[in-house]
Short mmCIF file of C-alpha atoms and ligand atoms in Angstrom, two decimals:
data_model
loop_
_atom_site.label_atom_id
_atom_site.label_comp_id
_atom_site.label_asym_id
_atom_site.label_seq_id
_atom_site.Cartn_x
_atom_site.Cartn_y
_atom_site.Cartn_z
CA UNK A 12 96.72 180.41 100.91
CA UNK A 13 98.34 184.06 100.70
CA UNK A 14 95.03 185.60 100.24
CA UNK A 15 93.76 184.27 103.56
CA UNK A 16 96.78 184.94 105.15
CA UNK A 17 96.67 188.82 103.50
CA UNK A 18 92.63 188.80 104.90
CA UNK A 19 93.85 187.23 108.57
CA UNK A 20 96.56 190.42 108.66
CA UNK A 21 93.65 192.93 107.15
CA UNK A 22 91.97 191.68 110.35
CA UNK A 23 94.78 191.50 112.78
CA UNK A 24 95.36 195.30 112.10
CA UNK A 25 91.93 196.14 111.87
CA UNK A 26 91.32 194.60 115.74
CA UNK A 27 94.82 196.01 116.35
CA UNK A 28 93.72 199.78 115.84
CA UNK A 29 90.49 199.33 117.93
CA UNK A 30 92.63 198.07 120.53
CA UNK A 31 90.93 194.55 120.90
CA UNK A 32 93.85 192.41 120.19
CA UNK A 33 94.99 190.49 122.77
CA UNK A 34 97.86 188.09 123.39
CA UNK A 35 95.69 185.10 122.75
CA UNK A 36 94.47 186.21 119.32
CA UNK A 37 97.96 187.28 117.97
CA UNK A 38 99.41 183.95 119.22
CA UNK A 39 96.48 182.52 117.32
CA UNK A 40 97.17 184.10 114.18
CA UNK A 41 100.95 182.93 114.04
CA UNK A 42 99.87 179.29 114.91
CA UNK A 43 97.84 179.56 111.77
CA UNK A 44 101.11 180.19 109.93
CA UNK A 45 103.13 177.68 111.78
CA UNK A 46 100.11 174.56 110.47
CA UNK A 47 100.01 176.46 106.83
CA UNK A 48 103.65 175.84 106.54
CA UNK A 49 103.71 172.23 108.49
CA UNK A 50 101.30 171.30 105.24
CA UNK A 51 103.51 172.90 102.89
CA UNK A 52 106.33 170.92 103.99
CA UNK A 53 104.29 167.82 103.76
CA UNK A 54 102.83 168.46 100.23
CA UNK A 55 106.21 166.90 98.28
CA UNK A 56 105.73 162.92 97.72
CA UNK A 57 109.26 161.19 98.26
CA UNK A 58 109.65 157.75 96.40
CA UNK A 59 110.95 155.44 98.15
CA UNK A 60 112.18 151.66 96.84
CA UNK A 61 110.91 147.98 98.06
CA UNK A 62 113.55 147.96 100.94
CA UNK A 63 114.20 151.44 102.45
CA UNK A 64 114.56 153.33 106.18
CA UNK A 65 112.48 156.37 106.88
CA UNK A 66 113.73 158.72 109.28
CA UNK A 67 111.93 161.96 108.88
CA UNK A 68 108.28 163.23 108.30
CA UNK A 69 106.86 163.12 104.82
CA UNK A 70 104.54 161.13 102.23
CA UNK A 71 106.34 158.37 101.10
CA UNK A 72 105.33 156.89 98.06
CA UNK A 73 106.18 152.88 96.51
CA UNK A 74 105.15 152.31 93.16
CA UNK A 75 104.08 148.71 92.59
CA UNK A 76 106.68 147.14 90.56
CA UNK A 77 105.87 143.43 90.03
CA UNK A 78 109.28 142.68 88.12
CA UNK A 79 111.17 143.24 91.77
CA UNK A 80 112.62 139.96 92.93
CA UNK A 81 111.74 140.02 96.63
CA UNK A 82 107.90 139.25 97.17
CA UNK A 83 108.08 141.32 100.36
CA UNK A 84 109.02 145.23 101.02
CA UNK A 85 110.54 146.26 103.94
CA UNK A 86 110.00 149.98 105.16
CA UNK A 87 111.58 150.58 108.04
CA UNK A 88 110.82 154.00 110.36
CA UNK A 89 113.32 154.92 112.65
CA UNK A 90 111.28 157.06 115.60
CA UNK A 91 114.39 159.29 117.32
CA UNK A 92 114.37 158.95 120.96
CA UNK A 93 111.36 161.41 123.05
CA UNK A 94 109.46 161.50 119.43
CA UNK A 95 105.94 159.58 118.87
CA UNK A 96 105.71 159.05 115.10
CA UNK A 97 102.20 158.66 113.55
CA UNK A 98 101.66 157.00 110.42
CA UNK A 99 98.60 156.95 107.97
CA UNK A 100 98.19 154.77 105.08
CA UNK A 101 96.48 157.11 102.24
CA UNK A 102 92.59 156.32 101.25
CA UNK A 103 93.73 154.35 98.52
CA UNK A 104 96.43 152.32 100.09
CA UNK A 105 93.86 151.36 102.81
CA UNK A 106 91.20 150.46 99.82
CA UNK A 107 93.71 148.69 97.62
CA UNK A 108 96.36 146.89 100.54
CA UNK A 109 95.92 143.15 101.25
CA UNK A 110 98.89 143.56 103.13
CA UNK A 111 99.23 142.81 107.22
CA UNK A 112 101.25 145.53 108.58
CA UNK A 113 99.01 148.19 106.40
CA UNK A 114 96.19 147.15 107.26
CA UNK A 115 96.19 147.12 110.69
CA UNK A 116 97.08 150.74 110.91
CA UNK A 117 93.66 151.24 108.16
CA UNK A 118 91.87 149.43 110.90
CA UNK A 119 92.76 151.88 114.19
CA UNK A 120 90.32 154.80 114.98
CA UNK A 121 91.53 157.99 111.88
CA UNK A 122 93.04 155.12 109.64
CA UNK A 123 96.48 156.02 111.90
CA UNK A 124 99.00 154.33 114.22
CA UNK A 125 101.24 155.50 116.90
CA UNK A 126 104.24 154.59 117.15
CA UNK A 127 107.14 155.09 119.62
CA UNK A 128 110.74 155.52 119.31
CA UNK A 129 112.53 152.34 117.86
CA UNK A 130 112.88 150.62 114.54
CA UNK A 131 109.28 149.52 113.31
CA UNK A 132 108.92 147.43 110.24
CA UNK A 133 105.81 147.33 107.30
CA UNK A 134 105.83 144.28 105.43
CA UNK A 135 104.11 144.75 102.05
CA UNK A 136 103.92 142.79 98.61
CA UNK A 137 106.00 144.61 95.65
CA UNK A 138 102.98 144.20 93.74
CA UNK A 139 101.08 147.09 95.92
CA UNK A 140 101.46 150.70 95.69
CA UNK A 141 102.02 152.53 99.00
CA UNK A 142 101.48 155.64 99.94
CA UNK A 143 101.96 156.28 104.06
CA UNK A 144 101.89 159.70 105.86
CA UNK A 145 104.44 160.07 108.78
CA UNK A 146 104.48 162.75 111.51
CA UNK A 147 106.86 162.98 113.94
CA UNK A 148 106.23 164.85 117.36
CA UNK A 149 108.54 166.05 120.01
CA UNK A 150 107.22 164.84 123.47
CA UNK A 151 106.14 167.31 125.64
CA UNK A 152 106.29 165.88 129.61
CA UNK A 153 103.87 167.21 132.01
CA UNK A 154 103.65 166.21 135.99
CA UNK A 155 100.47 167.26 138.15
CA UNK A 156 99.37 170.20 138.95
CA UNK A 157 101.93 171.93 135.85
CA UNK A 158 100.70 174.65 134.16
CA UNK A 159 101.02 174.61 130.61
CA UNK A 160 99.97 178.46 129.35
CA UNK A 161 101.83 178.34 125.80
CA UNK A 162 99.87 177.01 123.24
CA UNK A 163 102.83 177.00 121.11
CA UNK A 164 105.34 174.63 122.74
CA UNK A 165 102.12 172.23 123.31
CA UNK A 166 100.30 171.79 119.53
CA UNK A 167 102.07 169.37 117.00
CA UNK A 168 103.40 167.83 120.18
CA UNK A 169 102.75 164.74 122.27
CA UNK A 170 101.38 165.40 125.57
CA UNK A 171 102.37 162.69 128.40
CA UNK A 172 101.05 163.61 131.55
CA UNK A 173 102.45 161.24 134.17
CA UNK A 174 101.34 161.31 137.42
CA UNK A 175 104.77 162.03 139.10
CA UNK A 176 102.83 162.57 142.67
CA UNK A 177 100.65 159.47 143.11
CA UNK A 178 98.19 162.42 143.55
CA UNK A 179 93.97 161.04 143.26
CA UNK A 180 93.09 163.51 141.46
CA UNK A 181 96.21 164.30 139.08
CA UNK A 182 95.37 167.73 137.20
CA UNK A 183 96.93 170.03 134.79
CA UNK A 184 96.20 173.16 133.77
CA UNK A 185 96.15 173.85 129.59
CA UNK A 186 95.36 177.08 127.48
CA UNK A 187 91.39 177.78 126.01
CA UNK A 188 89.23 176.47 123.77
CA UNK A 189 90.98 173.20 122.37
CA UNK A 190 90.52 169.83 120.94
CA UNK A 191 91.76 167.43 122.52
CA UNK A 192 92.54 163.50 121.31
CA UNK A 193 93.35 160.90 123.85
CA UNK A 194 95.85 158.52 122.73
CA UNK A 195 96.39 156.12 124.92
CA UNK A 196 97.25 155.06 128.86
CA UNK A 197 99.73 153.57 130.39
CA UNK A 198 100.92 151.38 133.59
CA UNK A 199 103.09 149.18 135.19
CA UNK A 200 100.39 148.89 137.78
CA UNK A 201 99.39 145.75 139.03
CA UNK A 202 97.48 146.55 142.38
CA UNK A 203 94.89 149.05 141.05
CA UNK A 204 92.34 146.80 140.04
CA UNK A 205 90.30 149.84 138.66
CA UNK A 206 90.35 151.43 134.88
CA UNK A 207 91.47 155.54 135.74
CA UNK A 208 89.18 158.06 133.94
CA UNK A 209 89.53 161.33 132.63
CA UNK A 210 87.85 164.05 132.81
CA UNK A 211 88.13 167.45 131.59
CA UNK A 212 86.80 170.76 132.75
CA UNK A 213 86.34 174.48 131.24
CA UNK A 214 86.61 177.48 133.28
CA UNK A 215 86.28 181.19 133.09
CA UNK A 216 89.53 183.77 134.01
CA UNK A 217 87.79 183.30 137.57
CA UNK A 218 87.92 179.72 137.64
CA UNK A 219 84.56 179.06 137.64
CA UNK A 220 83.17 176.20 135.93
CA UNK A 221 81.49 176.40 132.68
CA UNK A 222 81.42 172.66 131.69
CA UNK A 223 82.55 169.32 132.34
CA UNK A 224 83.10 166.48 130.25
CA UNK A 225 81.80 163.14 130.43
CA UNK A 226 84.51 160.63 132.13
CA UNK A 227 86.60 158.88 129.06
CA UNK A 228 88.08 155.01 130.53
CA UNK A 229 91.46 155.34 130.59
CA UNK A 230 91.89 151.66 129.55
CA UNK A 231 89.84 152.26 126.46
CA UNK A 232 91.90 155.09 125.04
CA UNK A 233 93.82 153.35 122.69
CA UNK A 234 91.06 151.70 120.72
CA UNK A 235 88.70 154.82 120.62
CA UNK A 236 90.64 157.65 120.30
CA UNK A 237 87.86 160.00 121.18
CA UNK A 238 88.52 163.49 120.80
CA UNK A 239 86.94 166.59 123.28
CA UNK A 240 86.39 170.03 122.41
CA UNK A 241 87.38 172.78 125.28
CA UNK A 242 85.79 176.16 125.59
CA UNK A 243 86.18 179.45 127.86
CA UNK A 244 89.33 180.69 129.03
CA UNK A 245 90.99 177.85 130.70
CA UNK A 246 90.77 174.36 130.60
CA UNK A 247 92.06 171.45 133.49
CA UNK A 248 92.54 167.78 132.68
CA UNK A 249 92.13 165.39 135.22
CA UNK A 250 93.94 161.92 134.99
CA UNK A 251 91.63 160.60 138.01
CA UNK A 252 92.50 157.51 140.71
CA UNK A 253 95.71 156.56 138.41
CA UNK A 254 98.52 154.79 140.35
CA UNK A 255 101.79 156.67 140.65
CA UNK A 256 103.81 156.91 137.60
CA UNK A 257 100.39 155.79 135.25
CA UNK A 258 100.69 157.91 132.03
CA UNK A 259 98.25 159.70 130.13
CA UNK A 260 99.21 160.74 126.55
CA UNK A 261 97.42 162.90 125.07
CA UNK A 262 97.59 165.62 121.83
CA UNK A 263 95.83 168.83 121.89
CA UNK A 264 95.26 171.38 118.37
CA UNK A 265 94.01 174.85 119.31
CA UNK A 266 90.79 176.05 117.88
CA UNK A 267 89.66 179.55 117.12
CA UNK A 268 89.20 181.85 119.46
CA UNK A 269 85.43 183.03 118.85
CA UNK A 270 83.99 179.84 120.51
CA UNK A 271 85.35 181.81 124.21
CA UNK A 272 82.20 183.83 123.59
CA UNK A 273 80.18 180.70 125.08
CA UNK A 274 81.48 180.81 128.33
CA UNK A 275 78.71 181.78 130.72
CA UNK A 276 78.86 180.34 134.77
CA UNK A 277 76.02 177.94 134.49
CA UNK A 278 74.58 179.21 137.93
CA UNK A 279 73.15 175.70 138.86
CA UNK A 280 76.31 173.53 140.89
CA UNK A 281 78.24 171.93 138.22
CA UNK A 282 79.98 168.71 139.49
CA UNK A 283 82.17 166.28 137.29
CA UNK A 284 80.66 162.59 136.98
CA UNK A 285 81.66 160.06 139.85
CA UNK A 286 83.95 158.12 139.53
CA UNK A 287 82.90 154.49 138.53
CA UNK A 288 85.27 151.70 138.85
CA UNK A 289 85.50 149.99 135.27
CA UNK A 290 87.96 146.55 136.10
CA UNK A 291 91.33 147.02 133.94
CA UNK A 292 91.57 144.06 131.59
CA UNK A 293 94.20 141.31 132.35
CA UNK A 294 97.41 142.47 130.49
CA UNK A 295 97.43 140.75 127.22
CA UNK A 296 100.79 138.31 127.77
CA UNK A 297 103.65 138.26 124.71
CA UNK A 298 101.42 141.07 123.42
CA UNK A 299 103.22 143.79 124.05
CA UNK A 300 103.73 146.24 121.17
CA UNK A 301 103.56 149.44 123.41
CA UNK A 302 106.14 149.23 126.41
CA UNK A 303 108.63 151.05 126.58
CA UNK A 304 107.50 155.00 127.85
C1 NAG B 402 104.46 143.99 110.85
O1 NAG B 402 104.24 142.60 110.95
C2 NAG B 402 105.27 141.90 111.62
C3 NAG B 402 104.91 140.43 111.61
O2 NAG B 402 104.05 140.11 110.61
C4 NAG B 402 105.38 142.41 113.05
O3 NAG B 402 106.46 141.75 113.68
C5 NAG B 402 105.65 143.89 113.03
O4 NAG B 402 105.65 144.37 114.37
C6 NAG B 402 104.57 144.62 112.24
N1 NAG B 402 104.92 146.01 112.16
C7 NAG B 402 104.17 146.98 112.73
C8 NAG B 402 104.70 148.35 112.60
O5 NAG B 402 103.14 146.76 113.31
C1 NAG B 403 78.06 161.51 143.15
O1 NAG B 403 77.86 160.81 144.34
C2 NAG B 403 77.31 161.56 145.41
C3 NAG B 403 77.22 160.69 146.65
O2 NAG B 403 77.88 159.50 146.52
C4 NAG B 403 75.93 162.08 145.01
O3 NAG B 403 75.39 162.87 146.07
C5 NAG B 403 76.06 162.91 143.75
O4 NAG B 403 74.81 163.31 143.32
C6 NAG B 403 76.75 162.12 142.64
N1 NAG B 403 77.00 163.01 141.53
C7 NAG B 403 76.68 162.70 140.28
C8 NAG B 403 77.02 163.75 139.27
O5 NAG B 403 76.13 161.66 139.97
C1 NAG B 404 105.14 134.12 126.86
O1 NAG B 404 106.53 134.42 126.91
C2 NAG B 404 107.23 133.65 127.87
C3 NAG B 404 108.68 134.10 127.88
O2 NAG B 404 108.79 135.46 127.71
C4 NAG B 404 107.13 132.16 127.53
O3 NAG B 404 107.78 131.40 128.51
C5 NAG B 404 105.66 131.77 127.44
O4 NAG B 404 105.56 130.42 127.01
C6 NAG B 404 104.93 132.66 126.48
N1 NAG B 404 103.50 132.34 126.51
C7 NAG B 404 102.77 132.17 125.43
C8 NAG B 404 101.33 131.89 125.65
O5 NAG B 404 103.23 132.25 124.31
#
């Protein structure tokens, strides 16, 4: 890890001296740092016993111990309030569990589930070994037509981009060349009878459109997860015919800078899909795990 961070500086200076550095590569360079040490600080394993809270990011570890009275382990995470926690089962827990509670989060889209602020509870026989990954991320709030330029304040974040104006078309502007994951949608919406979509679209400095992306179903979020990849210099999200106050959450991880050397004006007119109405499915009644944001 220090010799590609000693190479990375070789380069920095190198680009430095021929004057090609610019703000976006520098910023880049320092994000790498930032992720190296958010691994480092994961790498420790913390054991943790049959019946224990979890309040902070980490690997937590439970040892099977089938001498333990109690049949069923309790590990409770406590999300803090304007935090979304996600937690991942390791490989092996997911291959070995035959427990509820772990194996629904093996079953979501990156073996991971989301989880918002609150006490949640994992059920899980003694006689297991457990080993969960937990990430917390600050929320970062966005309302249309925002601007968010700093890369910085938006990766190992939550994005939740509500549409505060009731606005058709309800856009944002983020920084270049990302990938992006949708996480989920949500609404308190009953009159729309209509899914919104998303779409996403790359520009150059002059706002020109390099690319769209395909439209991702709002409603559908949540069980796919899809990720898309952004290129050129600037990229706008649109959170398209949501109702007022719908929310889009989102999480974005920048990636490196050379793929901005794509971005060529297709000359052809570039236009964003139509919209297609995609009915919202009836809300699921007594269901409701996610309702609080
Ligand atoms: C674990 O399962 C119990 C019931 O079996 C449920 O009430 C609880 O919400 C589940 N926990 C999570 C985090 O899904
Ligand atoms: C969208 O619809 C308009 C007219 O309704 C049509 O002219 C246009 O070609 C459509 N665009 C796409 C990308 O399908
Ligand atoms: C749903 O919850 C309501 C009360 O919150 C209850 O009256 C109703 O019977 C429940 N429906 C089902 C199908 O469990």
């Amino acid at each position: 890890m220090f010799k590609l961070e000693r190479i990375i500086q070789i380069i920095f200076f190198l680009m430095w001296n021929l004057c090609y550095v610019t703000a976006s590569f520098s910023d880049f360079i320092n994000l790498l740092k930032i992720v190296d040490a958010e691994q480092e600080m994961l790498i420790d394993e913390i054991r943790i016993d049959c019946v224990q809270s979890i309040s902070k990011p980490g690997v937590y570890t439970f040892k099977s111990d089938p001498r333990l009275p109690f049949s069923k382990c309790d590990i409770t995470l406590e999300v803090p309030d304007e935090t979304i926690a996600y937690v991942r089962p390791s490989e092996r827990t997911c291959e070995t569990t035959s427990s509820t509670n772990i194996s629904n989060m093996c079953d979501r889209p990156m073996q991971e589930e989301q989880l918002y602020s609150g006490h949640h509870h994992f059920l899980f026989d003694a006689s297991e070994s457990v080993t969960i990954h937990v990430q917390i991320t600050p929320i970062f709030r966005l309302g249309c037509a925002e601007w968010a330029k700093n890369v910085y304040s938006l990766s190992g974040h939550t994005i939740i981009l509500e549409n505060n104006l009731g606005s058709k078309y309800c856009m944002v502007q983020m920084p270049a060349s990302l990938e992006i994951t949708w996480i989920n949608y949500e609404t308190t919406n009953r009159k729309k009878p209509c899914c919104p979509d998303v779409f996403v679209a790359s520009t150059d400095f002059a706002e020109n459109p390099v690319g769209y992306s395909d439209s991702f179903n709002a409603c559908e979020m949540r069980a796919n997860q899809e990720t898309y990849i952004t290129r050129c210099e600037m990229t706008y999200i649109y959170f398209r015919q949501s109702a007022k106050h719908d929310k889009l959450i989102f999480r974005i991880k920048p990636r490196h800078k050379k793929h901005i050397d794509e971005c060529i004006p297709v000359p052809e007119e570039l236009e964003p899909s139509n919209f297609t109405c995609i009915k919202k499915p009836k809300p699921a009644r007594n269901r409701s795990k996610l309702t609080f944001l």
